[in-house]
Amino acid sequence: QIVQPLLLELHRAKSTDEIVRLLSVVANTASTTAIPLIARYASDSSSSIRASAMSSLLLMDQPVADQLLRTHLLTDPEFVVRMAAASVLIRRRMTSENFAALRSAFDTEQSERLRLLLLAGIWGAREEYPQATSVVRQAAEFDTQEKIKNEAIRLIEEME
């Protein structure tokens, strides 16, 4: 099996660049056996390693992967990590927990760029989660960030 040697190499990696590269390689295997090691890197002091750990979870469809993504989206102090978590989370199967995390992050996030991504993810879930439409309507009417407000207006107008 190709995954075990890769995991061993990742475990032994010392430099940030090497860890980031190997996380990307491991991600392409889509092997869920890598999740425990990825979870370890999700707690690394380096934000680039944590962000790479988030990105590496894209093809790993497991509840523990979703939990890691939600946790880092909502609590990581670094924008790059929250952005990576959101980018993966909006491309996964939308569970009620994932939708709630997107919504919570949208309500609390300061970064306009990340909020635009979250808005797109919320909007993309509107068929399965009809409350997404009301979230976007509220943003169109009341959001204090002009780009968010304008994008929400555009989405609502596009729908009507």
Tab-separated table of N, CA and C in Angstrom:
chain	number	residue	atom	x	y	z
A	1	GLN	N	0.840	-1.175	0.000
A	1	GLN	CA	0.000	0.000	0.000
A	1	GLN	C	0.893	1.249	0.000
A	2	ILE	N	0.571	2.186	-0.853
A	2	ILE	CA	1.385	3.387	-1.024
A	2	ILE	C	1.257	4.365	0.143
A	3	VAL	N	0.164	4.312	0.857
A	3	VAL	CA	-0.105	5.300	1.895
A	3	VAL	C	0.834	5.162	3.084
A	4	GLN	N	1.091	3.951	3.535
A	4	GLN	CA	1.916	3.756	4.730
A	4	GLN	C	3.318	4.353	4.598
A	5	PRO	N	4.026	4.118	3.493
A	5	PRO	CA	5.350	4.761	3.352
A	5	PRO	C	5.255	6.296	3.341
A	6	LEU	N	4.205	6.820	2.728
A	6	LEU	CA	4.017	8.274	2.719
A	6	LEU	C	3.777	8.816	4.128
A	7	LEU	N	2.967	8.098	4.899
A	7	LEU	CA	2.690	8.523	6.268
A	7	LEU	C	3.956	8.480	7.121
A	8	LEU	N	4.764	7.470	6.899
A	8	LEU	CA	6.033	7.368	7.628
A	8	LEU	C	6.951	8.529	7.249
A	9	GLU	N	7.022	8.823	5.954
A	9	GLU	CA	7.843	9.946	5.490
A	9	GLU	C	7.319	11.267	6.067
A	10	LEU	N	6.011	11.434	6.094
A	10	LEU	CA	5.412	12.640	6.669
A	10	LEU	C	5.739	12.737	8.159
A	11	HIS	N	5.615	11.637	8.844
A	11	HIS	CA	5.902	11.605	10.284
A	11	HIS	C	7.353	12.015	10.574
A	12	ARG	N	8.252	11.660	9.670
A	12	ARG	CA	9.678	11.944	9.862
A	12	ARG	C	10.087	13.326	9.346
A	13	ALA	N	9.238	13.965	8.565
A	13	ALA	CA	9.588	15.257	7.960
A	13	ALA	C	9.862	16.297	9.035
A	14	LYS	N	10.841	17.144	8.771
A	14	LYS	CA	11.249	18.155	9.762
A	14	LYS	C	10.903	19.582	9.311
A	15	SER	N	11.108	19.880	8.046
A	15	SER	CA	10.916	21.265	7.597
A	15	SER	C	9.447	21.532	7.242
A	16	THR	N	9.076	22.774	7.393
A	16	THR	CA	7.711	23.180	7.047
A	16	THR	C	7.412	22.868	5.589
A	17	ASP	N	8.346	23.206	4.699
A	17	ASP	CA	8.131	22.965	3.267
A	17	ASP	C	7.911	21.486	2.968
A	18	GLU	N	8.692	20.640	3.596
A	18	GLU	CA	8.566	19.193	3.372
A	18	GLU	C	7.235	18.671	3.921
A	19	ILE	N	6.843	19.139	5.083
A	19	ILE	CA	5.566	18.716	5.673
A	19	ILE	C	4.408	19.156	4.792
A	20	VAL	N	4.442	20.404	4.336
A	20	VAL	CA	3.375	20.919	3.462
A	20	VAL	C	3.310	20.104	2.176
A	21	ARG	N	4.463	19.816	1.586
A	21	ARG	CA	4.502	19.026	0.345
A	21	ARG	C	3.921	17.629	0.574
A	22	LEU	N	4.307	16.993	1.654
A	22	LEU	CA	3.845	15.637	1.923
A	22	LEU	C	2.362	15.602	2.305
A	23	LEU	N	1.883	16.622	2.985
A	23	LEU	CA	0.439	16.687	3.266
A	23	LEU	C	-0.350	16.728	1.959
A	24	SER	N	0.171	17.454	0.989
A	24	SER	CA	-0.488	17.521	-0.318
A	24	SER	C	-0.481	16.162	-1.018
A	25	VAL	N	0.636	15.468	-0.943
A	25	VAL	CA	0.739	14.139	-1.548
A	25	VAL	C	-0.220	13.172	-0.854
A	26	VAL	N	-0.226	13.189	0.453
A	26	VAL	CA	-1.121	12.314	1.220
A	26	VAL	C	-2.578	12.618	0.876
A	27	ALA	N	-2.894	13.890	0.719
A	27	ALA	CA	-4.270	14.283	0.373
A	27	ALA	C	-4.724	13.622	-0.919
A	28	ASN	N	-3.822	13.530	-1.878
A	28	ASN	CA	-4.181	12.953	-3.175
A	28	ASN	C	-4.473	11.459	-3.106
A	29	THR	N	-4.078	10.814	-2.036
A	29	THR	CA	-4.395	9.393	-1.887
A	29	THR	C	-5.831	9.195	-1.419
A	30	ALA	N	-6.409	10.235	-0.811
A	30	ALA	CA	-7.766	10.185	-0.244
A	30	ALA	C	-7.919	9.080	0.802
A	31	SER	N	-6.831	8.663	1.375
A	31	SER	CA	-6.859	7.592	2.365
A	31	SER	C	-7.212	8.143	3.737
A	32	THR	N	-8.301	7.637	4.274
A	32	THR	CA	-8.731	8.095	5.599
A	32	THR	C	-7.813	7.604	6.715
A	33	THR	N	-6.936	6.666	6.419
A	33	THR	CA	-5.976	6.226	7.444
A	33	THR	C	-5.000	7.347	7.797
A	34	ALA	N	-4.939	8.373	6.965
A	34	ALA	CA	-4.040	9.498	7.215
A	34	ALA	C	-4.625	10.513	8.192
A	35	ILE	N	-5.909	10.433	8.467
A	35	ILE	CA	-6.570	11.469	9.276
A	35	ILE	C	-5.923	11.675	10.651
A	36	PRO	N	-5.575	10.624	11.403
A	36	PRO	CA	-4.946	10.878	12.709
A	36	PRO	C	-3.641	11.683	12.613
A	37	LEU	N	-2.837	11.411	11.605
A	37	LEU	CA	-1.593	12.153	11.444
A	37	LEU	C	-1.886	13.586	10.974
A	38	ILE	N	-2.848	13.730	10.083
A	38	ILE	CA	-3.247	15.061	9.636
A	38	ILE	C	-3.767	15.875	10.824
A	39	ALA	N	-4.522	15.233	11.697
A	39	ALA	CA	-5.042	15.914	12.888
A	39	ALA	C	-3.899	16.434	13.753
A	40	ARG	N	-2.822	15.689	13.812
A	40	ARG	CA	-1.661	16.150	14.584
A	40	ARG	C	-1.090	17.429	13.974
A	41	TYR	N	-1.008	17.459	12.638
A	41	TYR	CA	-0.481	18.649	11.965
A	41	TYR	C	-1.474	19.810	12.007
A	42	ALA	N	-2.736	19.502	12.199
A	42	ALA	CA	-3.744	20.565	12.328
A	42	ALA	C	-3.543	21.375	13.609
A	43	SER	N	-2.751	20.853	14.522
A	43	SER	CA	-2.453	21.559	15.775
A	43	SER	C	-1.042	22.131	15.792
A	44	ASP	N	-0.358	22.094	14.685
A	44	ASP	CA	1.015	22.587	14.618
A	44	ASP	C	1.071	24.089	14.892
A	45	SER	N	2.194	24.565	15.364
A	45	SER	CA	2.345	26.003	15.623
A	45	SER	C	2.428	26.819	14.332
A	46	SER	N	2.796	26.180	13.231
A	46	SER	CA	2.915	26.876	11.944
A	46	SER	C	1.546	26.975	11.267
A	47	SER	N	1.141	28.194	10.939
A	47	SER	CA	-0.147	28.368	10.267
A	47	SER	C	-0.135	27.761	8.870
A	48	SER	N	1.000	27.751	8.191
A	48	SER	CA	1.032	27.147	6.856
A	48	SER	C	0.857	25.634	6.930
A	49	ILE	N	1.378	25.011	7.977
A	49	ILE	CA	1.166	23.566	8.154
A	49	ILE	C	-0.294	23.298	8.522
A	50	ARG	N	-0.860	24.104	9.418
A	50	ARG	CA	-2.271	23.919	9.770
A	50	ARG	C	-3.170	24.112	8.551
A	51	ALA	N	-2.875	25.114	7.739
A	51	ALA	CA	-3.674	25.352	6.524
A	51	ALA	C	-3.536	24.182	5.551
A	52	SER	N	-2.345	23.659	5.401
A	52	SER	CA	-2.144	22.492	4.533
A	52	SER	C	-2.871	21.267	5.068
A	53	ALA	N	-2.888	21.129	6.376
A	53	ALA	CA	-3.630	20.020	6.983
A	53	ALA	C	-5.117	20.146	6.647
A	54	MET	N	-5.646	21.360	6.723
A	54	MET	CA	-7.066	21.581	6.381
A	54	MET	C	-7.312	21.204	4.921
A	55	SER	N	-6.454	21.692	4.032
A	55	SER	CA	-6.620	21.413	2.600
A	55	SER	C	-6.520	19.928	2.293
A	56	SER	N	-5.692	19.229	3.045
A	56	SER	CA	-5.486	17.802	2.784
A	56	SER	C	-6.709	16.949	3.115
A	57	LEU	N	-7.689	17.521	3.792
A	57	LEU	CA	-8.888	16.762	4.178
A	57	LEU	C	-9.974	16.738	3.106
A	58	LEU	N	-9.766	17.421	2.002
A	58	LEU	CA	-10.810	17.557	0.990
A	58	LEU	C	-11.429	16.225	0.565
A	59	LEU	N	-10.628	15.244	0.257
A	59	LEU	CA	-11.144	13.983	-0.278
A	59	LEU	C	-11.409	12.929	0.794
A	60	MET	N	-11.267	13.312	2.048
A	60	MET	CA	-11.429	12.355	3.146
A	60	MET	C	-12.789	12.542	3.799
A	61	ASP	N	-13.750	11.791	3.298
A	61	ASP	CA	-15.147	11.949	3.727
A	61	ASP	C	-15.405	11.154	4.998
A	62	GLN	N	-15.049	11.767	6.113
A	62	GLN	CA	-15.246	11.152	7.422
A	62	GLN	C	-15.721	12.225	8.397
A	63	PRO	N	-16.591	11.879	9.335
A	63	PRO	CA	-17.058	12.864	10.317
A	63	PRO	C	-15.920	13.543	11.079
A	64	VAL	N	-14.859	12.815	11.386
A	64	VAL	CA	-13.741	13.410	12.118
A	64	VAL	C	-13.054	14.483	11.274
A	65	ALA	N	-13.022	14.311	9.970
A	65	ALA	CA	-12.451	15.335	9.080
A	65	ALA	C	-13.333	16.581	9.096
A	66	ASP	N	-14.640	16.385	9.013
A	66	ASP	CA	-15.558	17.525	9.098
A	66	ASP	C	-15.383	18.268	10.414
A	67	GLN	N	-15.228	17.527	11.503
A	67	GLN	CA	-15.056	18.154	12.814
A	67	GLN	C	-13.789	18.997	12.873
A	68	LEU	N	-12.711	18.481	12.328
A	68	LEU	CA	-11.464	19.252	12.285
A	68	LEU	C	-11.653	20.541	11.489
A	69	LEU	N	-12.304	20.421	10.348
A	69	LEU	CA	-12.544	21.600	9.510
A	69	LEU	C	-13.408	22.636	10.226
A	70	ARG	N	-14.473	22.175	10.840
A	70	ARG	CA	-15.356	23.107	11.568
A	70	ARG	C	-14.618	23.797	12.709
A	71	THR	N	-13.870	23.013	13.459
A	71	THR	CA	-13.135	23.567	14.599
A	71	THR	C	-12.174	24.662	14.151
A	72	HIS	N	-11.418	24.390	13.097
A	72	HIS	CA	-10.437	25.383	12.640
A	72	HIS	C	-11.100	26.574	11.960
A	73	LEU	N	-12.195	26.363	11.290
A	73	LEU	CA	-12.938	27.476	10.709
A	73	LEU	C	-13.390	28.440	11.804
A	74	LEU	N	-13.851	27.890	12.897
A	74	LEU	CA	-14.447	28.707	13.952
A	74	LEU	C	-13.453	29.219	14.996
A	75	THR	N	-12.304	28.566	15.135
A	75	THR	CA	-11.435	28.930	16.262
A	75	THR	C	-9.995	29.271	15.912
A	76	ASP	N	-9.526	28.943	14.738
A	76	ASP	CA	-8.114	29.195	14.462
A	76	ASP	C	-7.847	30.702	14.397
A	77	PRO	N	-6.781	31.158	15.022
A	77	PRO	CA	-6.509	32.594	15.024
A	77	PRO	C	-5.994	33.138	13.686
A	78	GLU	N	-5.550	32.253	12.809
A	78	GLU	CA	-4.941	32.700	11.552
A	78	GLU	C	-5.919	32.620	10.374
A	79	PHE	N	-5.990	33.734	9.633
A	79	PHE	CA	-6.857	33.827	8.466
A	79	PHE	C	-6.589	32.692	7.469
A	80	VAL	N	-5.333	32.417	7.170
A	80	VAL	CA	-4.989	31.429	6.143
A	80	VAL	C	-5.547	30.049	6.496
A	81	VAL	N	-5.580	29.732	7.774
A	81	VAL	CA	-6.096	28.432	8.216
A	81	VAL	C	-7.622	28.418	8.114
A	82	ARG	N	-8.266	29.494	8.574
A	82	ARG	CA	-9.732	29.575	8.480
A	82	ARG	C	-10.174	29.552	7.013
A	83	MET	N	-9.420	30.218	6.158
A	83	MET	CA	-9.743	30.244	4.732
A	83	MET	C	-9.613	28.839	4.125
A	84	ALA	N	-8.564	28.141	4.469
A	84	ALA	CA	-8.371	26.772	3.966
A	84	ALA	C	-9.489	25.860	4.448
A	85	ALA	N	-9.844	25.978	5.718
A	85	ALA	CA	-10.923	25.149	6.269
A	85	ALA	C	-12.239	25.443	5.564
A	86	ALA	N	-12.543	26.722	5.360
A	86	ALA	CA	-13.786	27.097	4.681
A	86	ALA	C	-13.792	26.605	3.234
A	87	SER	N	-12.668	26.739	2.556
A	87	SER	CA	-12.581	26.318	1.148
A	87	SER	C	-12.879	24.837	0.988
A	88	VAL	N	-12.433	24.036	1.940
A	88	VAL	CA	-12.705	22.600	1.893
A	88	VAL	C	-14.143	22.322	2.338
A	89	LEU	N	-14.551	22.949	3.405
A	89	LEU	CA	-15.872	22.663	3.980
A	89	LEU	C	-17.005	22.960	3.000
A	90	ILE	N	-16.896	24.029	2.225
A	90	ILE	CA	-17.990	24.350	1.298
A	90	ILE	C	-18.041	23.404	0.101
A	91	ARG	N	-16.999	22.615	-0.104
A	91	ARG	CA	-16.962	21.662	-1.213
A	91	ARG	C	-17.344	20.248	-0.789
A	92	ARG	N	-17.592	20.068	0.482
A	92	ARG	CA	-17.954	18.750	1.000
A	92	ARG	C	-19.467	18.588	1.048
A	93	ARG	N	-19.888	17.382	1.348
A	93	ARG	CA	-21.314	17.124	1.569
A	93	ARG	C	-21.760	18.018	2.720
A	94	MET	N	-22.837	18.743	2.495
A	94	MET	CA	-23.284	19.711	3.493
A	94	MET	C	-24.163	19.023	4.531
A	95	THR	N	-23.611	18.851	5.705
A	95	THR	CA	-24.380	18.314	6.828
A	95	THR	C	-24.951	19.497	7.608
A	96	SER	N	-25.863	19.221	8.504
A	96	SER	CA	-26.418	20.305	9.313
A	96	SER	C	-25.322	20.944	10.181
A	97	GLU	N	-24.375	20.140	10.658
A	97	GLU	CA	-23.277	20.678	11.457
A	97	GLU	C	-22.370	21.565	10.621
A	98	ASN	N	-22.101	21.141	9.393
A	98	ASN	CA	-21.253	21.942	8.508
A	98	ASN	C	-21.949	23.255	8.142
A	99	PHE	N	-23.245	23.176	7.858
A	99	PHE	CA	-23.993	24.390	7.536
A	99	PHE	C	-23.997	25.348	8.724
A	100	ALA	N	-24.213	24.825	9.908
A	100	ALA	CA	-24.222	25.665	11.115
A	100	ALA	C	-22.864	26.331	11.325
A	101	ALA	N	-21.789	25.610	11.032
A	101	ALA	CA	-20.452	26.186	11.180
A	101	ALA	C	-20.226	27.302	10.165
A	102	LEU	N	-20.664	27.096	8.927
A	102	LEU	CA	-20.532	28.151	7.918
A	102	LEU	C	-21.290	29.397	8.352
A	103	ARG	N	-22.485	29.173	8.820
A	103	ARG	CA	-23.329	30.296	9.241
A	103	ARG	C	-22.715	31.022	10.440
A	104	SER	N	-22.248	30.286	11.410
A	104	SER	CA	-21.632	30.888	12.587
A	104	SER	C	-20.373	31.669	12.200
A	105	ALA	N	-19.557	31.075	11.353
A	105	ALA	CA	-18.336	31.759	10.910
A	105	ALA	C	-18.685	33.025	10.126
A	106	PHE	N	-19.714	32.963	9.290
A	106	PHE	CA	-20.139	34.138	8.532
A	106	PHE	C	-20.539	35.265	9.480
A	107	ASP	N	-21.212	34.923	10.550
A	107	ASP	CA	-21.683	35.925	11.508
A	107	ASP	C	-20.559	36.549	12.333
A	108	THR	N	-19.470	35.823	12.530
A	108	THR	CA	-18.420	36.307	13.434
A	108	THR	C	-17.122	36.708	12.737
A	109	GLU	N	-16.910	36.265	11.529
A	109	GLU	CA	-15.658	36.529	10.813
A	109	GLU	C	-15.513	38.013	10.479
A	110	GLN	N	-14.299	38.523	10.584
A	110	GLN	CA	-14.014	39.920	10.253
A	110	GLN	C	-13.535	40.078	8.810
A	111	SER	N	-12.858	39.076	8.285
A	111	SER	CA	-12.291	39.168	6.946
A	111	SER	C	-13.394	39.168	5.882
A	112	GLU	N	-13.399	40.222	5.103
A	112	GLU	CA	-14.391	40.330	4.029
A	112	GLU	C	-14.205	39.224	2.993
A	113	ARG	N	-12.964	38.935	2.667
A	113	ARG	CA	-12.667	37.887	1.677
A	113	ARG	C	-13.207	36.528	2.123
A	114	LEU	N	-12.973	36.197	3.376
A	114	LEU	CA	-13.471	34.924	3.893
A	114	LEU	C	-14.991	34.938	3.993
A	115	ARG	N	-15.549	36.056	4.389
A	115	ARG	CA	-17.013	36.148	4.485
A	115	ARG	C	-17.663	35.982	3.107
A	116	LEU	N	-17.022	36.480	2.054
A	116	LEU	CA	-17.558	36.273	0.695
A	116	LEU	C	-17.577	34.787	0.346
A	117	LEU	N	-16.525	34.080	0.708
A	117	LEU	CA	-16.468	32.633	0.478
A	117	LEU	C	-17.552	31.917	1.284
A	118	LEU	N	-17.709	32.302	2.537
A	118	LEU	CA	-18.737	31.694	3.385
A	118	LEU	C	-20.132	31.974	2.844
A	119	LEU	N	-20.353	33.191	2.377
A	119	LEU	CA	-21.646	33.553	1.785
A	119	LEU	C	-21.947	32.660	0.581
A	120	ALA	N	-20.946	32.438	-0.253
A	120	ALA	CA	-21.120	31.552	-1.412
A	120	ALA	C	-21.444	30.130	-0.963
A	121	GLY	N	-20.776	29.655	0.087
A	121	GLY	CA	-21.054	28.317	0.597
A	121	GLY	C	-22.451	28.194	1.171
A	122	ILE	N	-22.875	29.203	1.899
A	122	ILE	CA	-24.231	29.215	2.463
A	122	ILE	C	-25.248	29.234	1.341
A	123	TRP	N	-25.028	30.090	0.360
A	123	TRP	CA	-25.947	30.200	-0.778
A	123	TRP	C	-26.014	28.879	-1.549
A	124	GLY	N	-24.885	28.232	-1.701
A	124	GLY	CA	-24.832	26.961	-2.419
A	124	GLY	C	-25.603	25.845	-1.731
A	125	ALA	N	-25.867	26.011	-0.453
A	125	ALA	CA	-26.592	24.996	0.320
A	125	ALA	C	-28.078	25.291	0.429
A	126	ARG	N	-28.576	26.290	-0.281
A	126	ARG	CA	-29.958	26.746	-0.085
A	126	ARG	C	-31.024	25.720	-0.452
A	127	GLU	N	-30.744	24.807	-1.377
A	127	GLU	CA	-31.755	23.798	-1.708
A	127	GLU	C	-31.955	22.829	-0.552
A	128	GLU	N	-30.877	22.436	0.076
A	128	GLU	CA	-30.959	21.497	1.194
A	128	GLU	C	-31.285	22.196	2.520
A	129	TYR	N	-30.858	23.455	2.618
A	129	TYR	CA	-31.077	24.244	3.839
A	129	TYR	C	-31.737	25.567	3.451
A	130	PRO	N	-33.072	25.572	3.373
A	130	PRO	CA	-33.791	26.766	2.929
A	130	PRO	C	-33.508	28.018	3.759
A	131	GLN	N	-33.088	27.849	5.008
A	131	GLN	CA	-32.769	29.010	5.836
A	131	GLN	C	-31.579	29.796	5.272
A	132	ALA	N	-30.836	29.201	4.348
A	132	ALA	CA	-29.727	29.905	3.703
A	132	ALA	C	-30.218	31.153	2.987
A	133	THR	N	-31.397	31.057	2.385
A	133	THR	CA	-31.942	32.211	1.672
A	133	THR	C	-32.190	33.371	2.622
A	134	SER	N	-32.698	33.092	3.805
A	134	SER	CA	-32.942	34.186	4.759
A	134	SER	C	-31.626	34.771	5.273
A	135	VAL	N	-30.598	33.951	5.416
A	135	VAL	CA	-29.282	34.458	5.827
A	135	VAL	C	-28.766	35.441	4.773
A	136	VAL	N	-28.906	35.059	3.514
A	136	VAL	CA	-28.426	35.921	2.426
A	136	VAL	C	-29.287	37.175	2.318
A	137	ARG	N	-30.582	37.031	2.492
A	137	ARG	CA	-31.465	38.220	2.471
A	137	ARG	C	-31.102	39.194	3.600
A	138	GLN	N	-30.826	38.670	4.781
A	138	GLN	CA	-30.424	39.530	5.898
A	138	GLN	C	-29.110	40.245	5.588
A	139	ALA	N	-28.186	39.531	4.985
A	139	ALA	CA	-26.912	40.154	4.606
A	139	ALA	C	-27.141	41.255	3.577
A	140	ALA	N	-28.052	41.014	2.630
A	140	ALA	CA	-28.353	42.012	1.605
A	140	ALA	C	-28.936	43.277	2.218
A	141	GLU	N	-29.667	43.107	3.271
A	141	GLU	CA	-30.340	44.255	3.876
A	141	GLU	C	-29.515	44.939	4.974
A	142	PHE	N	-28.818	44.155	5.787
A	142	PHE	CA	-28.237	44.721	7.002
A	142	PHE	C	-26.724	44.638	7.133
A	143	ASP	N	-26.036	43.911	6.273
A	143	ASP	CA	-24.602	43.723	6.492
A	143	ASP	C	-23.855	45.046	6.425
A	144	THR	N	-22.866	45.182	7.280
A	144	THR	CA	-22.110	46.434	7.347
A	144	THR	C	-20.950	46.485	6.355
A	145	GLN	N	-20.562	45.340	5.804
A	145	GLN	CA	-19.493	45.324	4.807
A	145	GLN	C	-20.118	45.448	3.417
A	146	GLU	N	-19.733	46.467	2.708
A	146	GLU	CA	-20.350	46.810	1.424
A	146	GLU	C	-20.256	45.674	0.396
A	147	LYS	N	-19.094	45.038	0.285
A	147	LYS	CA	-18.942	43.945	-0.691
A	147	LYS	C	-19.854	42.768	-0.353
A	148	ILE	N	-20.011	42.486	0.923
A	148	ILE	CA	-20.897	41.400	1.358
A	148	ILE	C	-22.329	41.749	0.993
A	149	LYS	N	-22.715	42.951	1.334
A	149	LYS	CA	-24.070	43.424	1.056
A	149	LYS	C	-24.361	43.367	-0.445
A	150	ASN	N	-23.437	43.865	-1.255
A	150	ASN	CA	-23.633	43.869	-2.712
A	150	ASN	C	-23.703	42.457	-3.292
A	151	GLU	N	-22.859	41.565	-2.796
A	151	GLU	CA	-22.886	40.179	-3.288
A	151	GLU	C	-24.189	39.495	-2.888
A	152	ALA	N	-24.640	39.739	-1.674
A	152	ALA	CA	-25.909	39.155	-1.228
A	152	ALA	C	-27.059	39.679	-2.084
A	153	ILE	N	-27.061	40.966	-2.376
A	153	ILE	CA	-28.090	41.546	-3.251
A	153	ILE	C	-28.039	40.884	-4.621
A	154	ARG	N	-26.842	40.719	-5.158
A	154	ARG	CA	-26.703	40.081	-6.480
A	154	ARG	C	-27.241	38.651	-6.469
A	155	LEU	N	-26.946	37.914	-5.423
A	155	LEU	CA	-27.432	36.521	-5.338
A	155	LEU	C	-28.968	36.488	-5.278
A	156	ILE	N	-29.549	37.345	-4.488
A	156	ILE	CA	-31.009	37.379	-4.366
A	156	ILE	C	-31.638	37.792	-5.692
A	157	GLU	N	-31.082	38.808	-6.346
A	157	GLU	CA	-31.622	39.260	-7.638
A	157	GLU	C	-31.507	38.166	-8.688
A	158	GLU	N	-30.388	37.424	-8.658
A	158	GLU	CA	-30.174	36.327	-9.592
A	158	GLU	C	-31.238	35.245	-9.420
A	159	MET	N	-31.651	35.036	-8.180
A	159	MET	CA	-32.644	34.004	-7.884
A	159	MET	C	-34.037	34.437	-8.357
A	160	GLU	N	-34.318	35.721	-8.270
A	160	GLU	CA	-35.678	36.217	-8.570
A	160	GLU	C	-35.867	36.553	-10.006
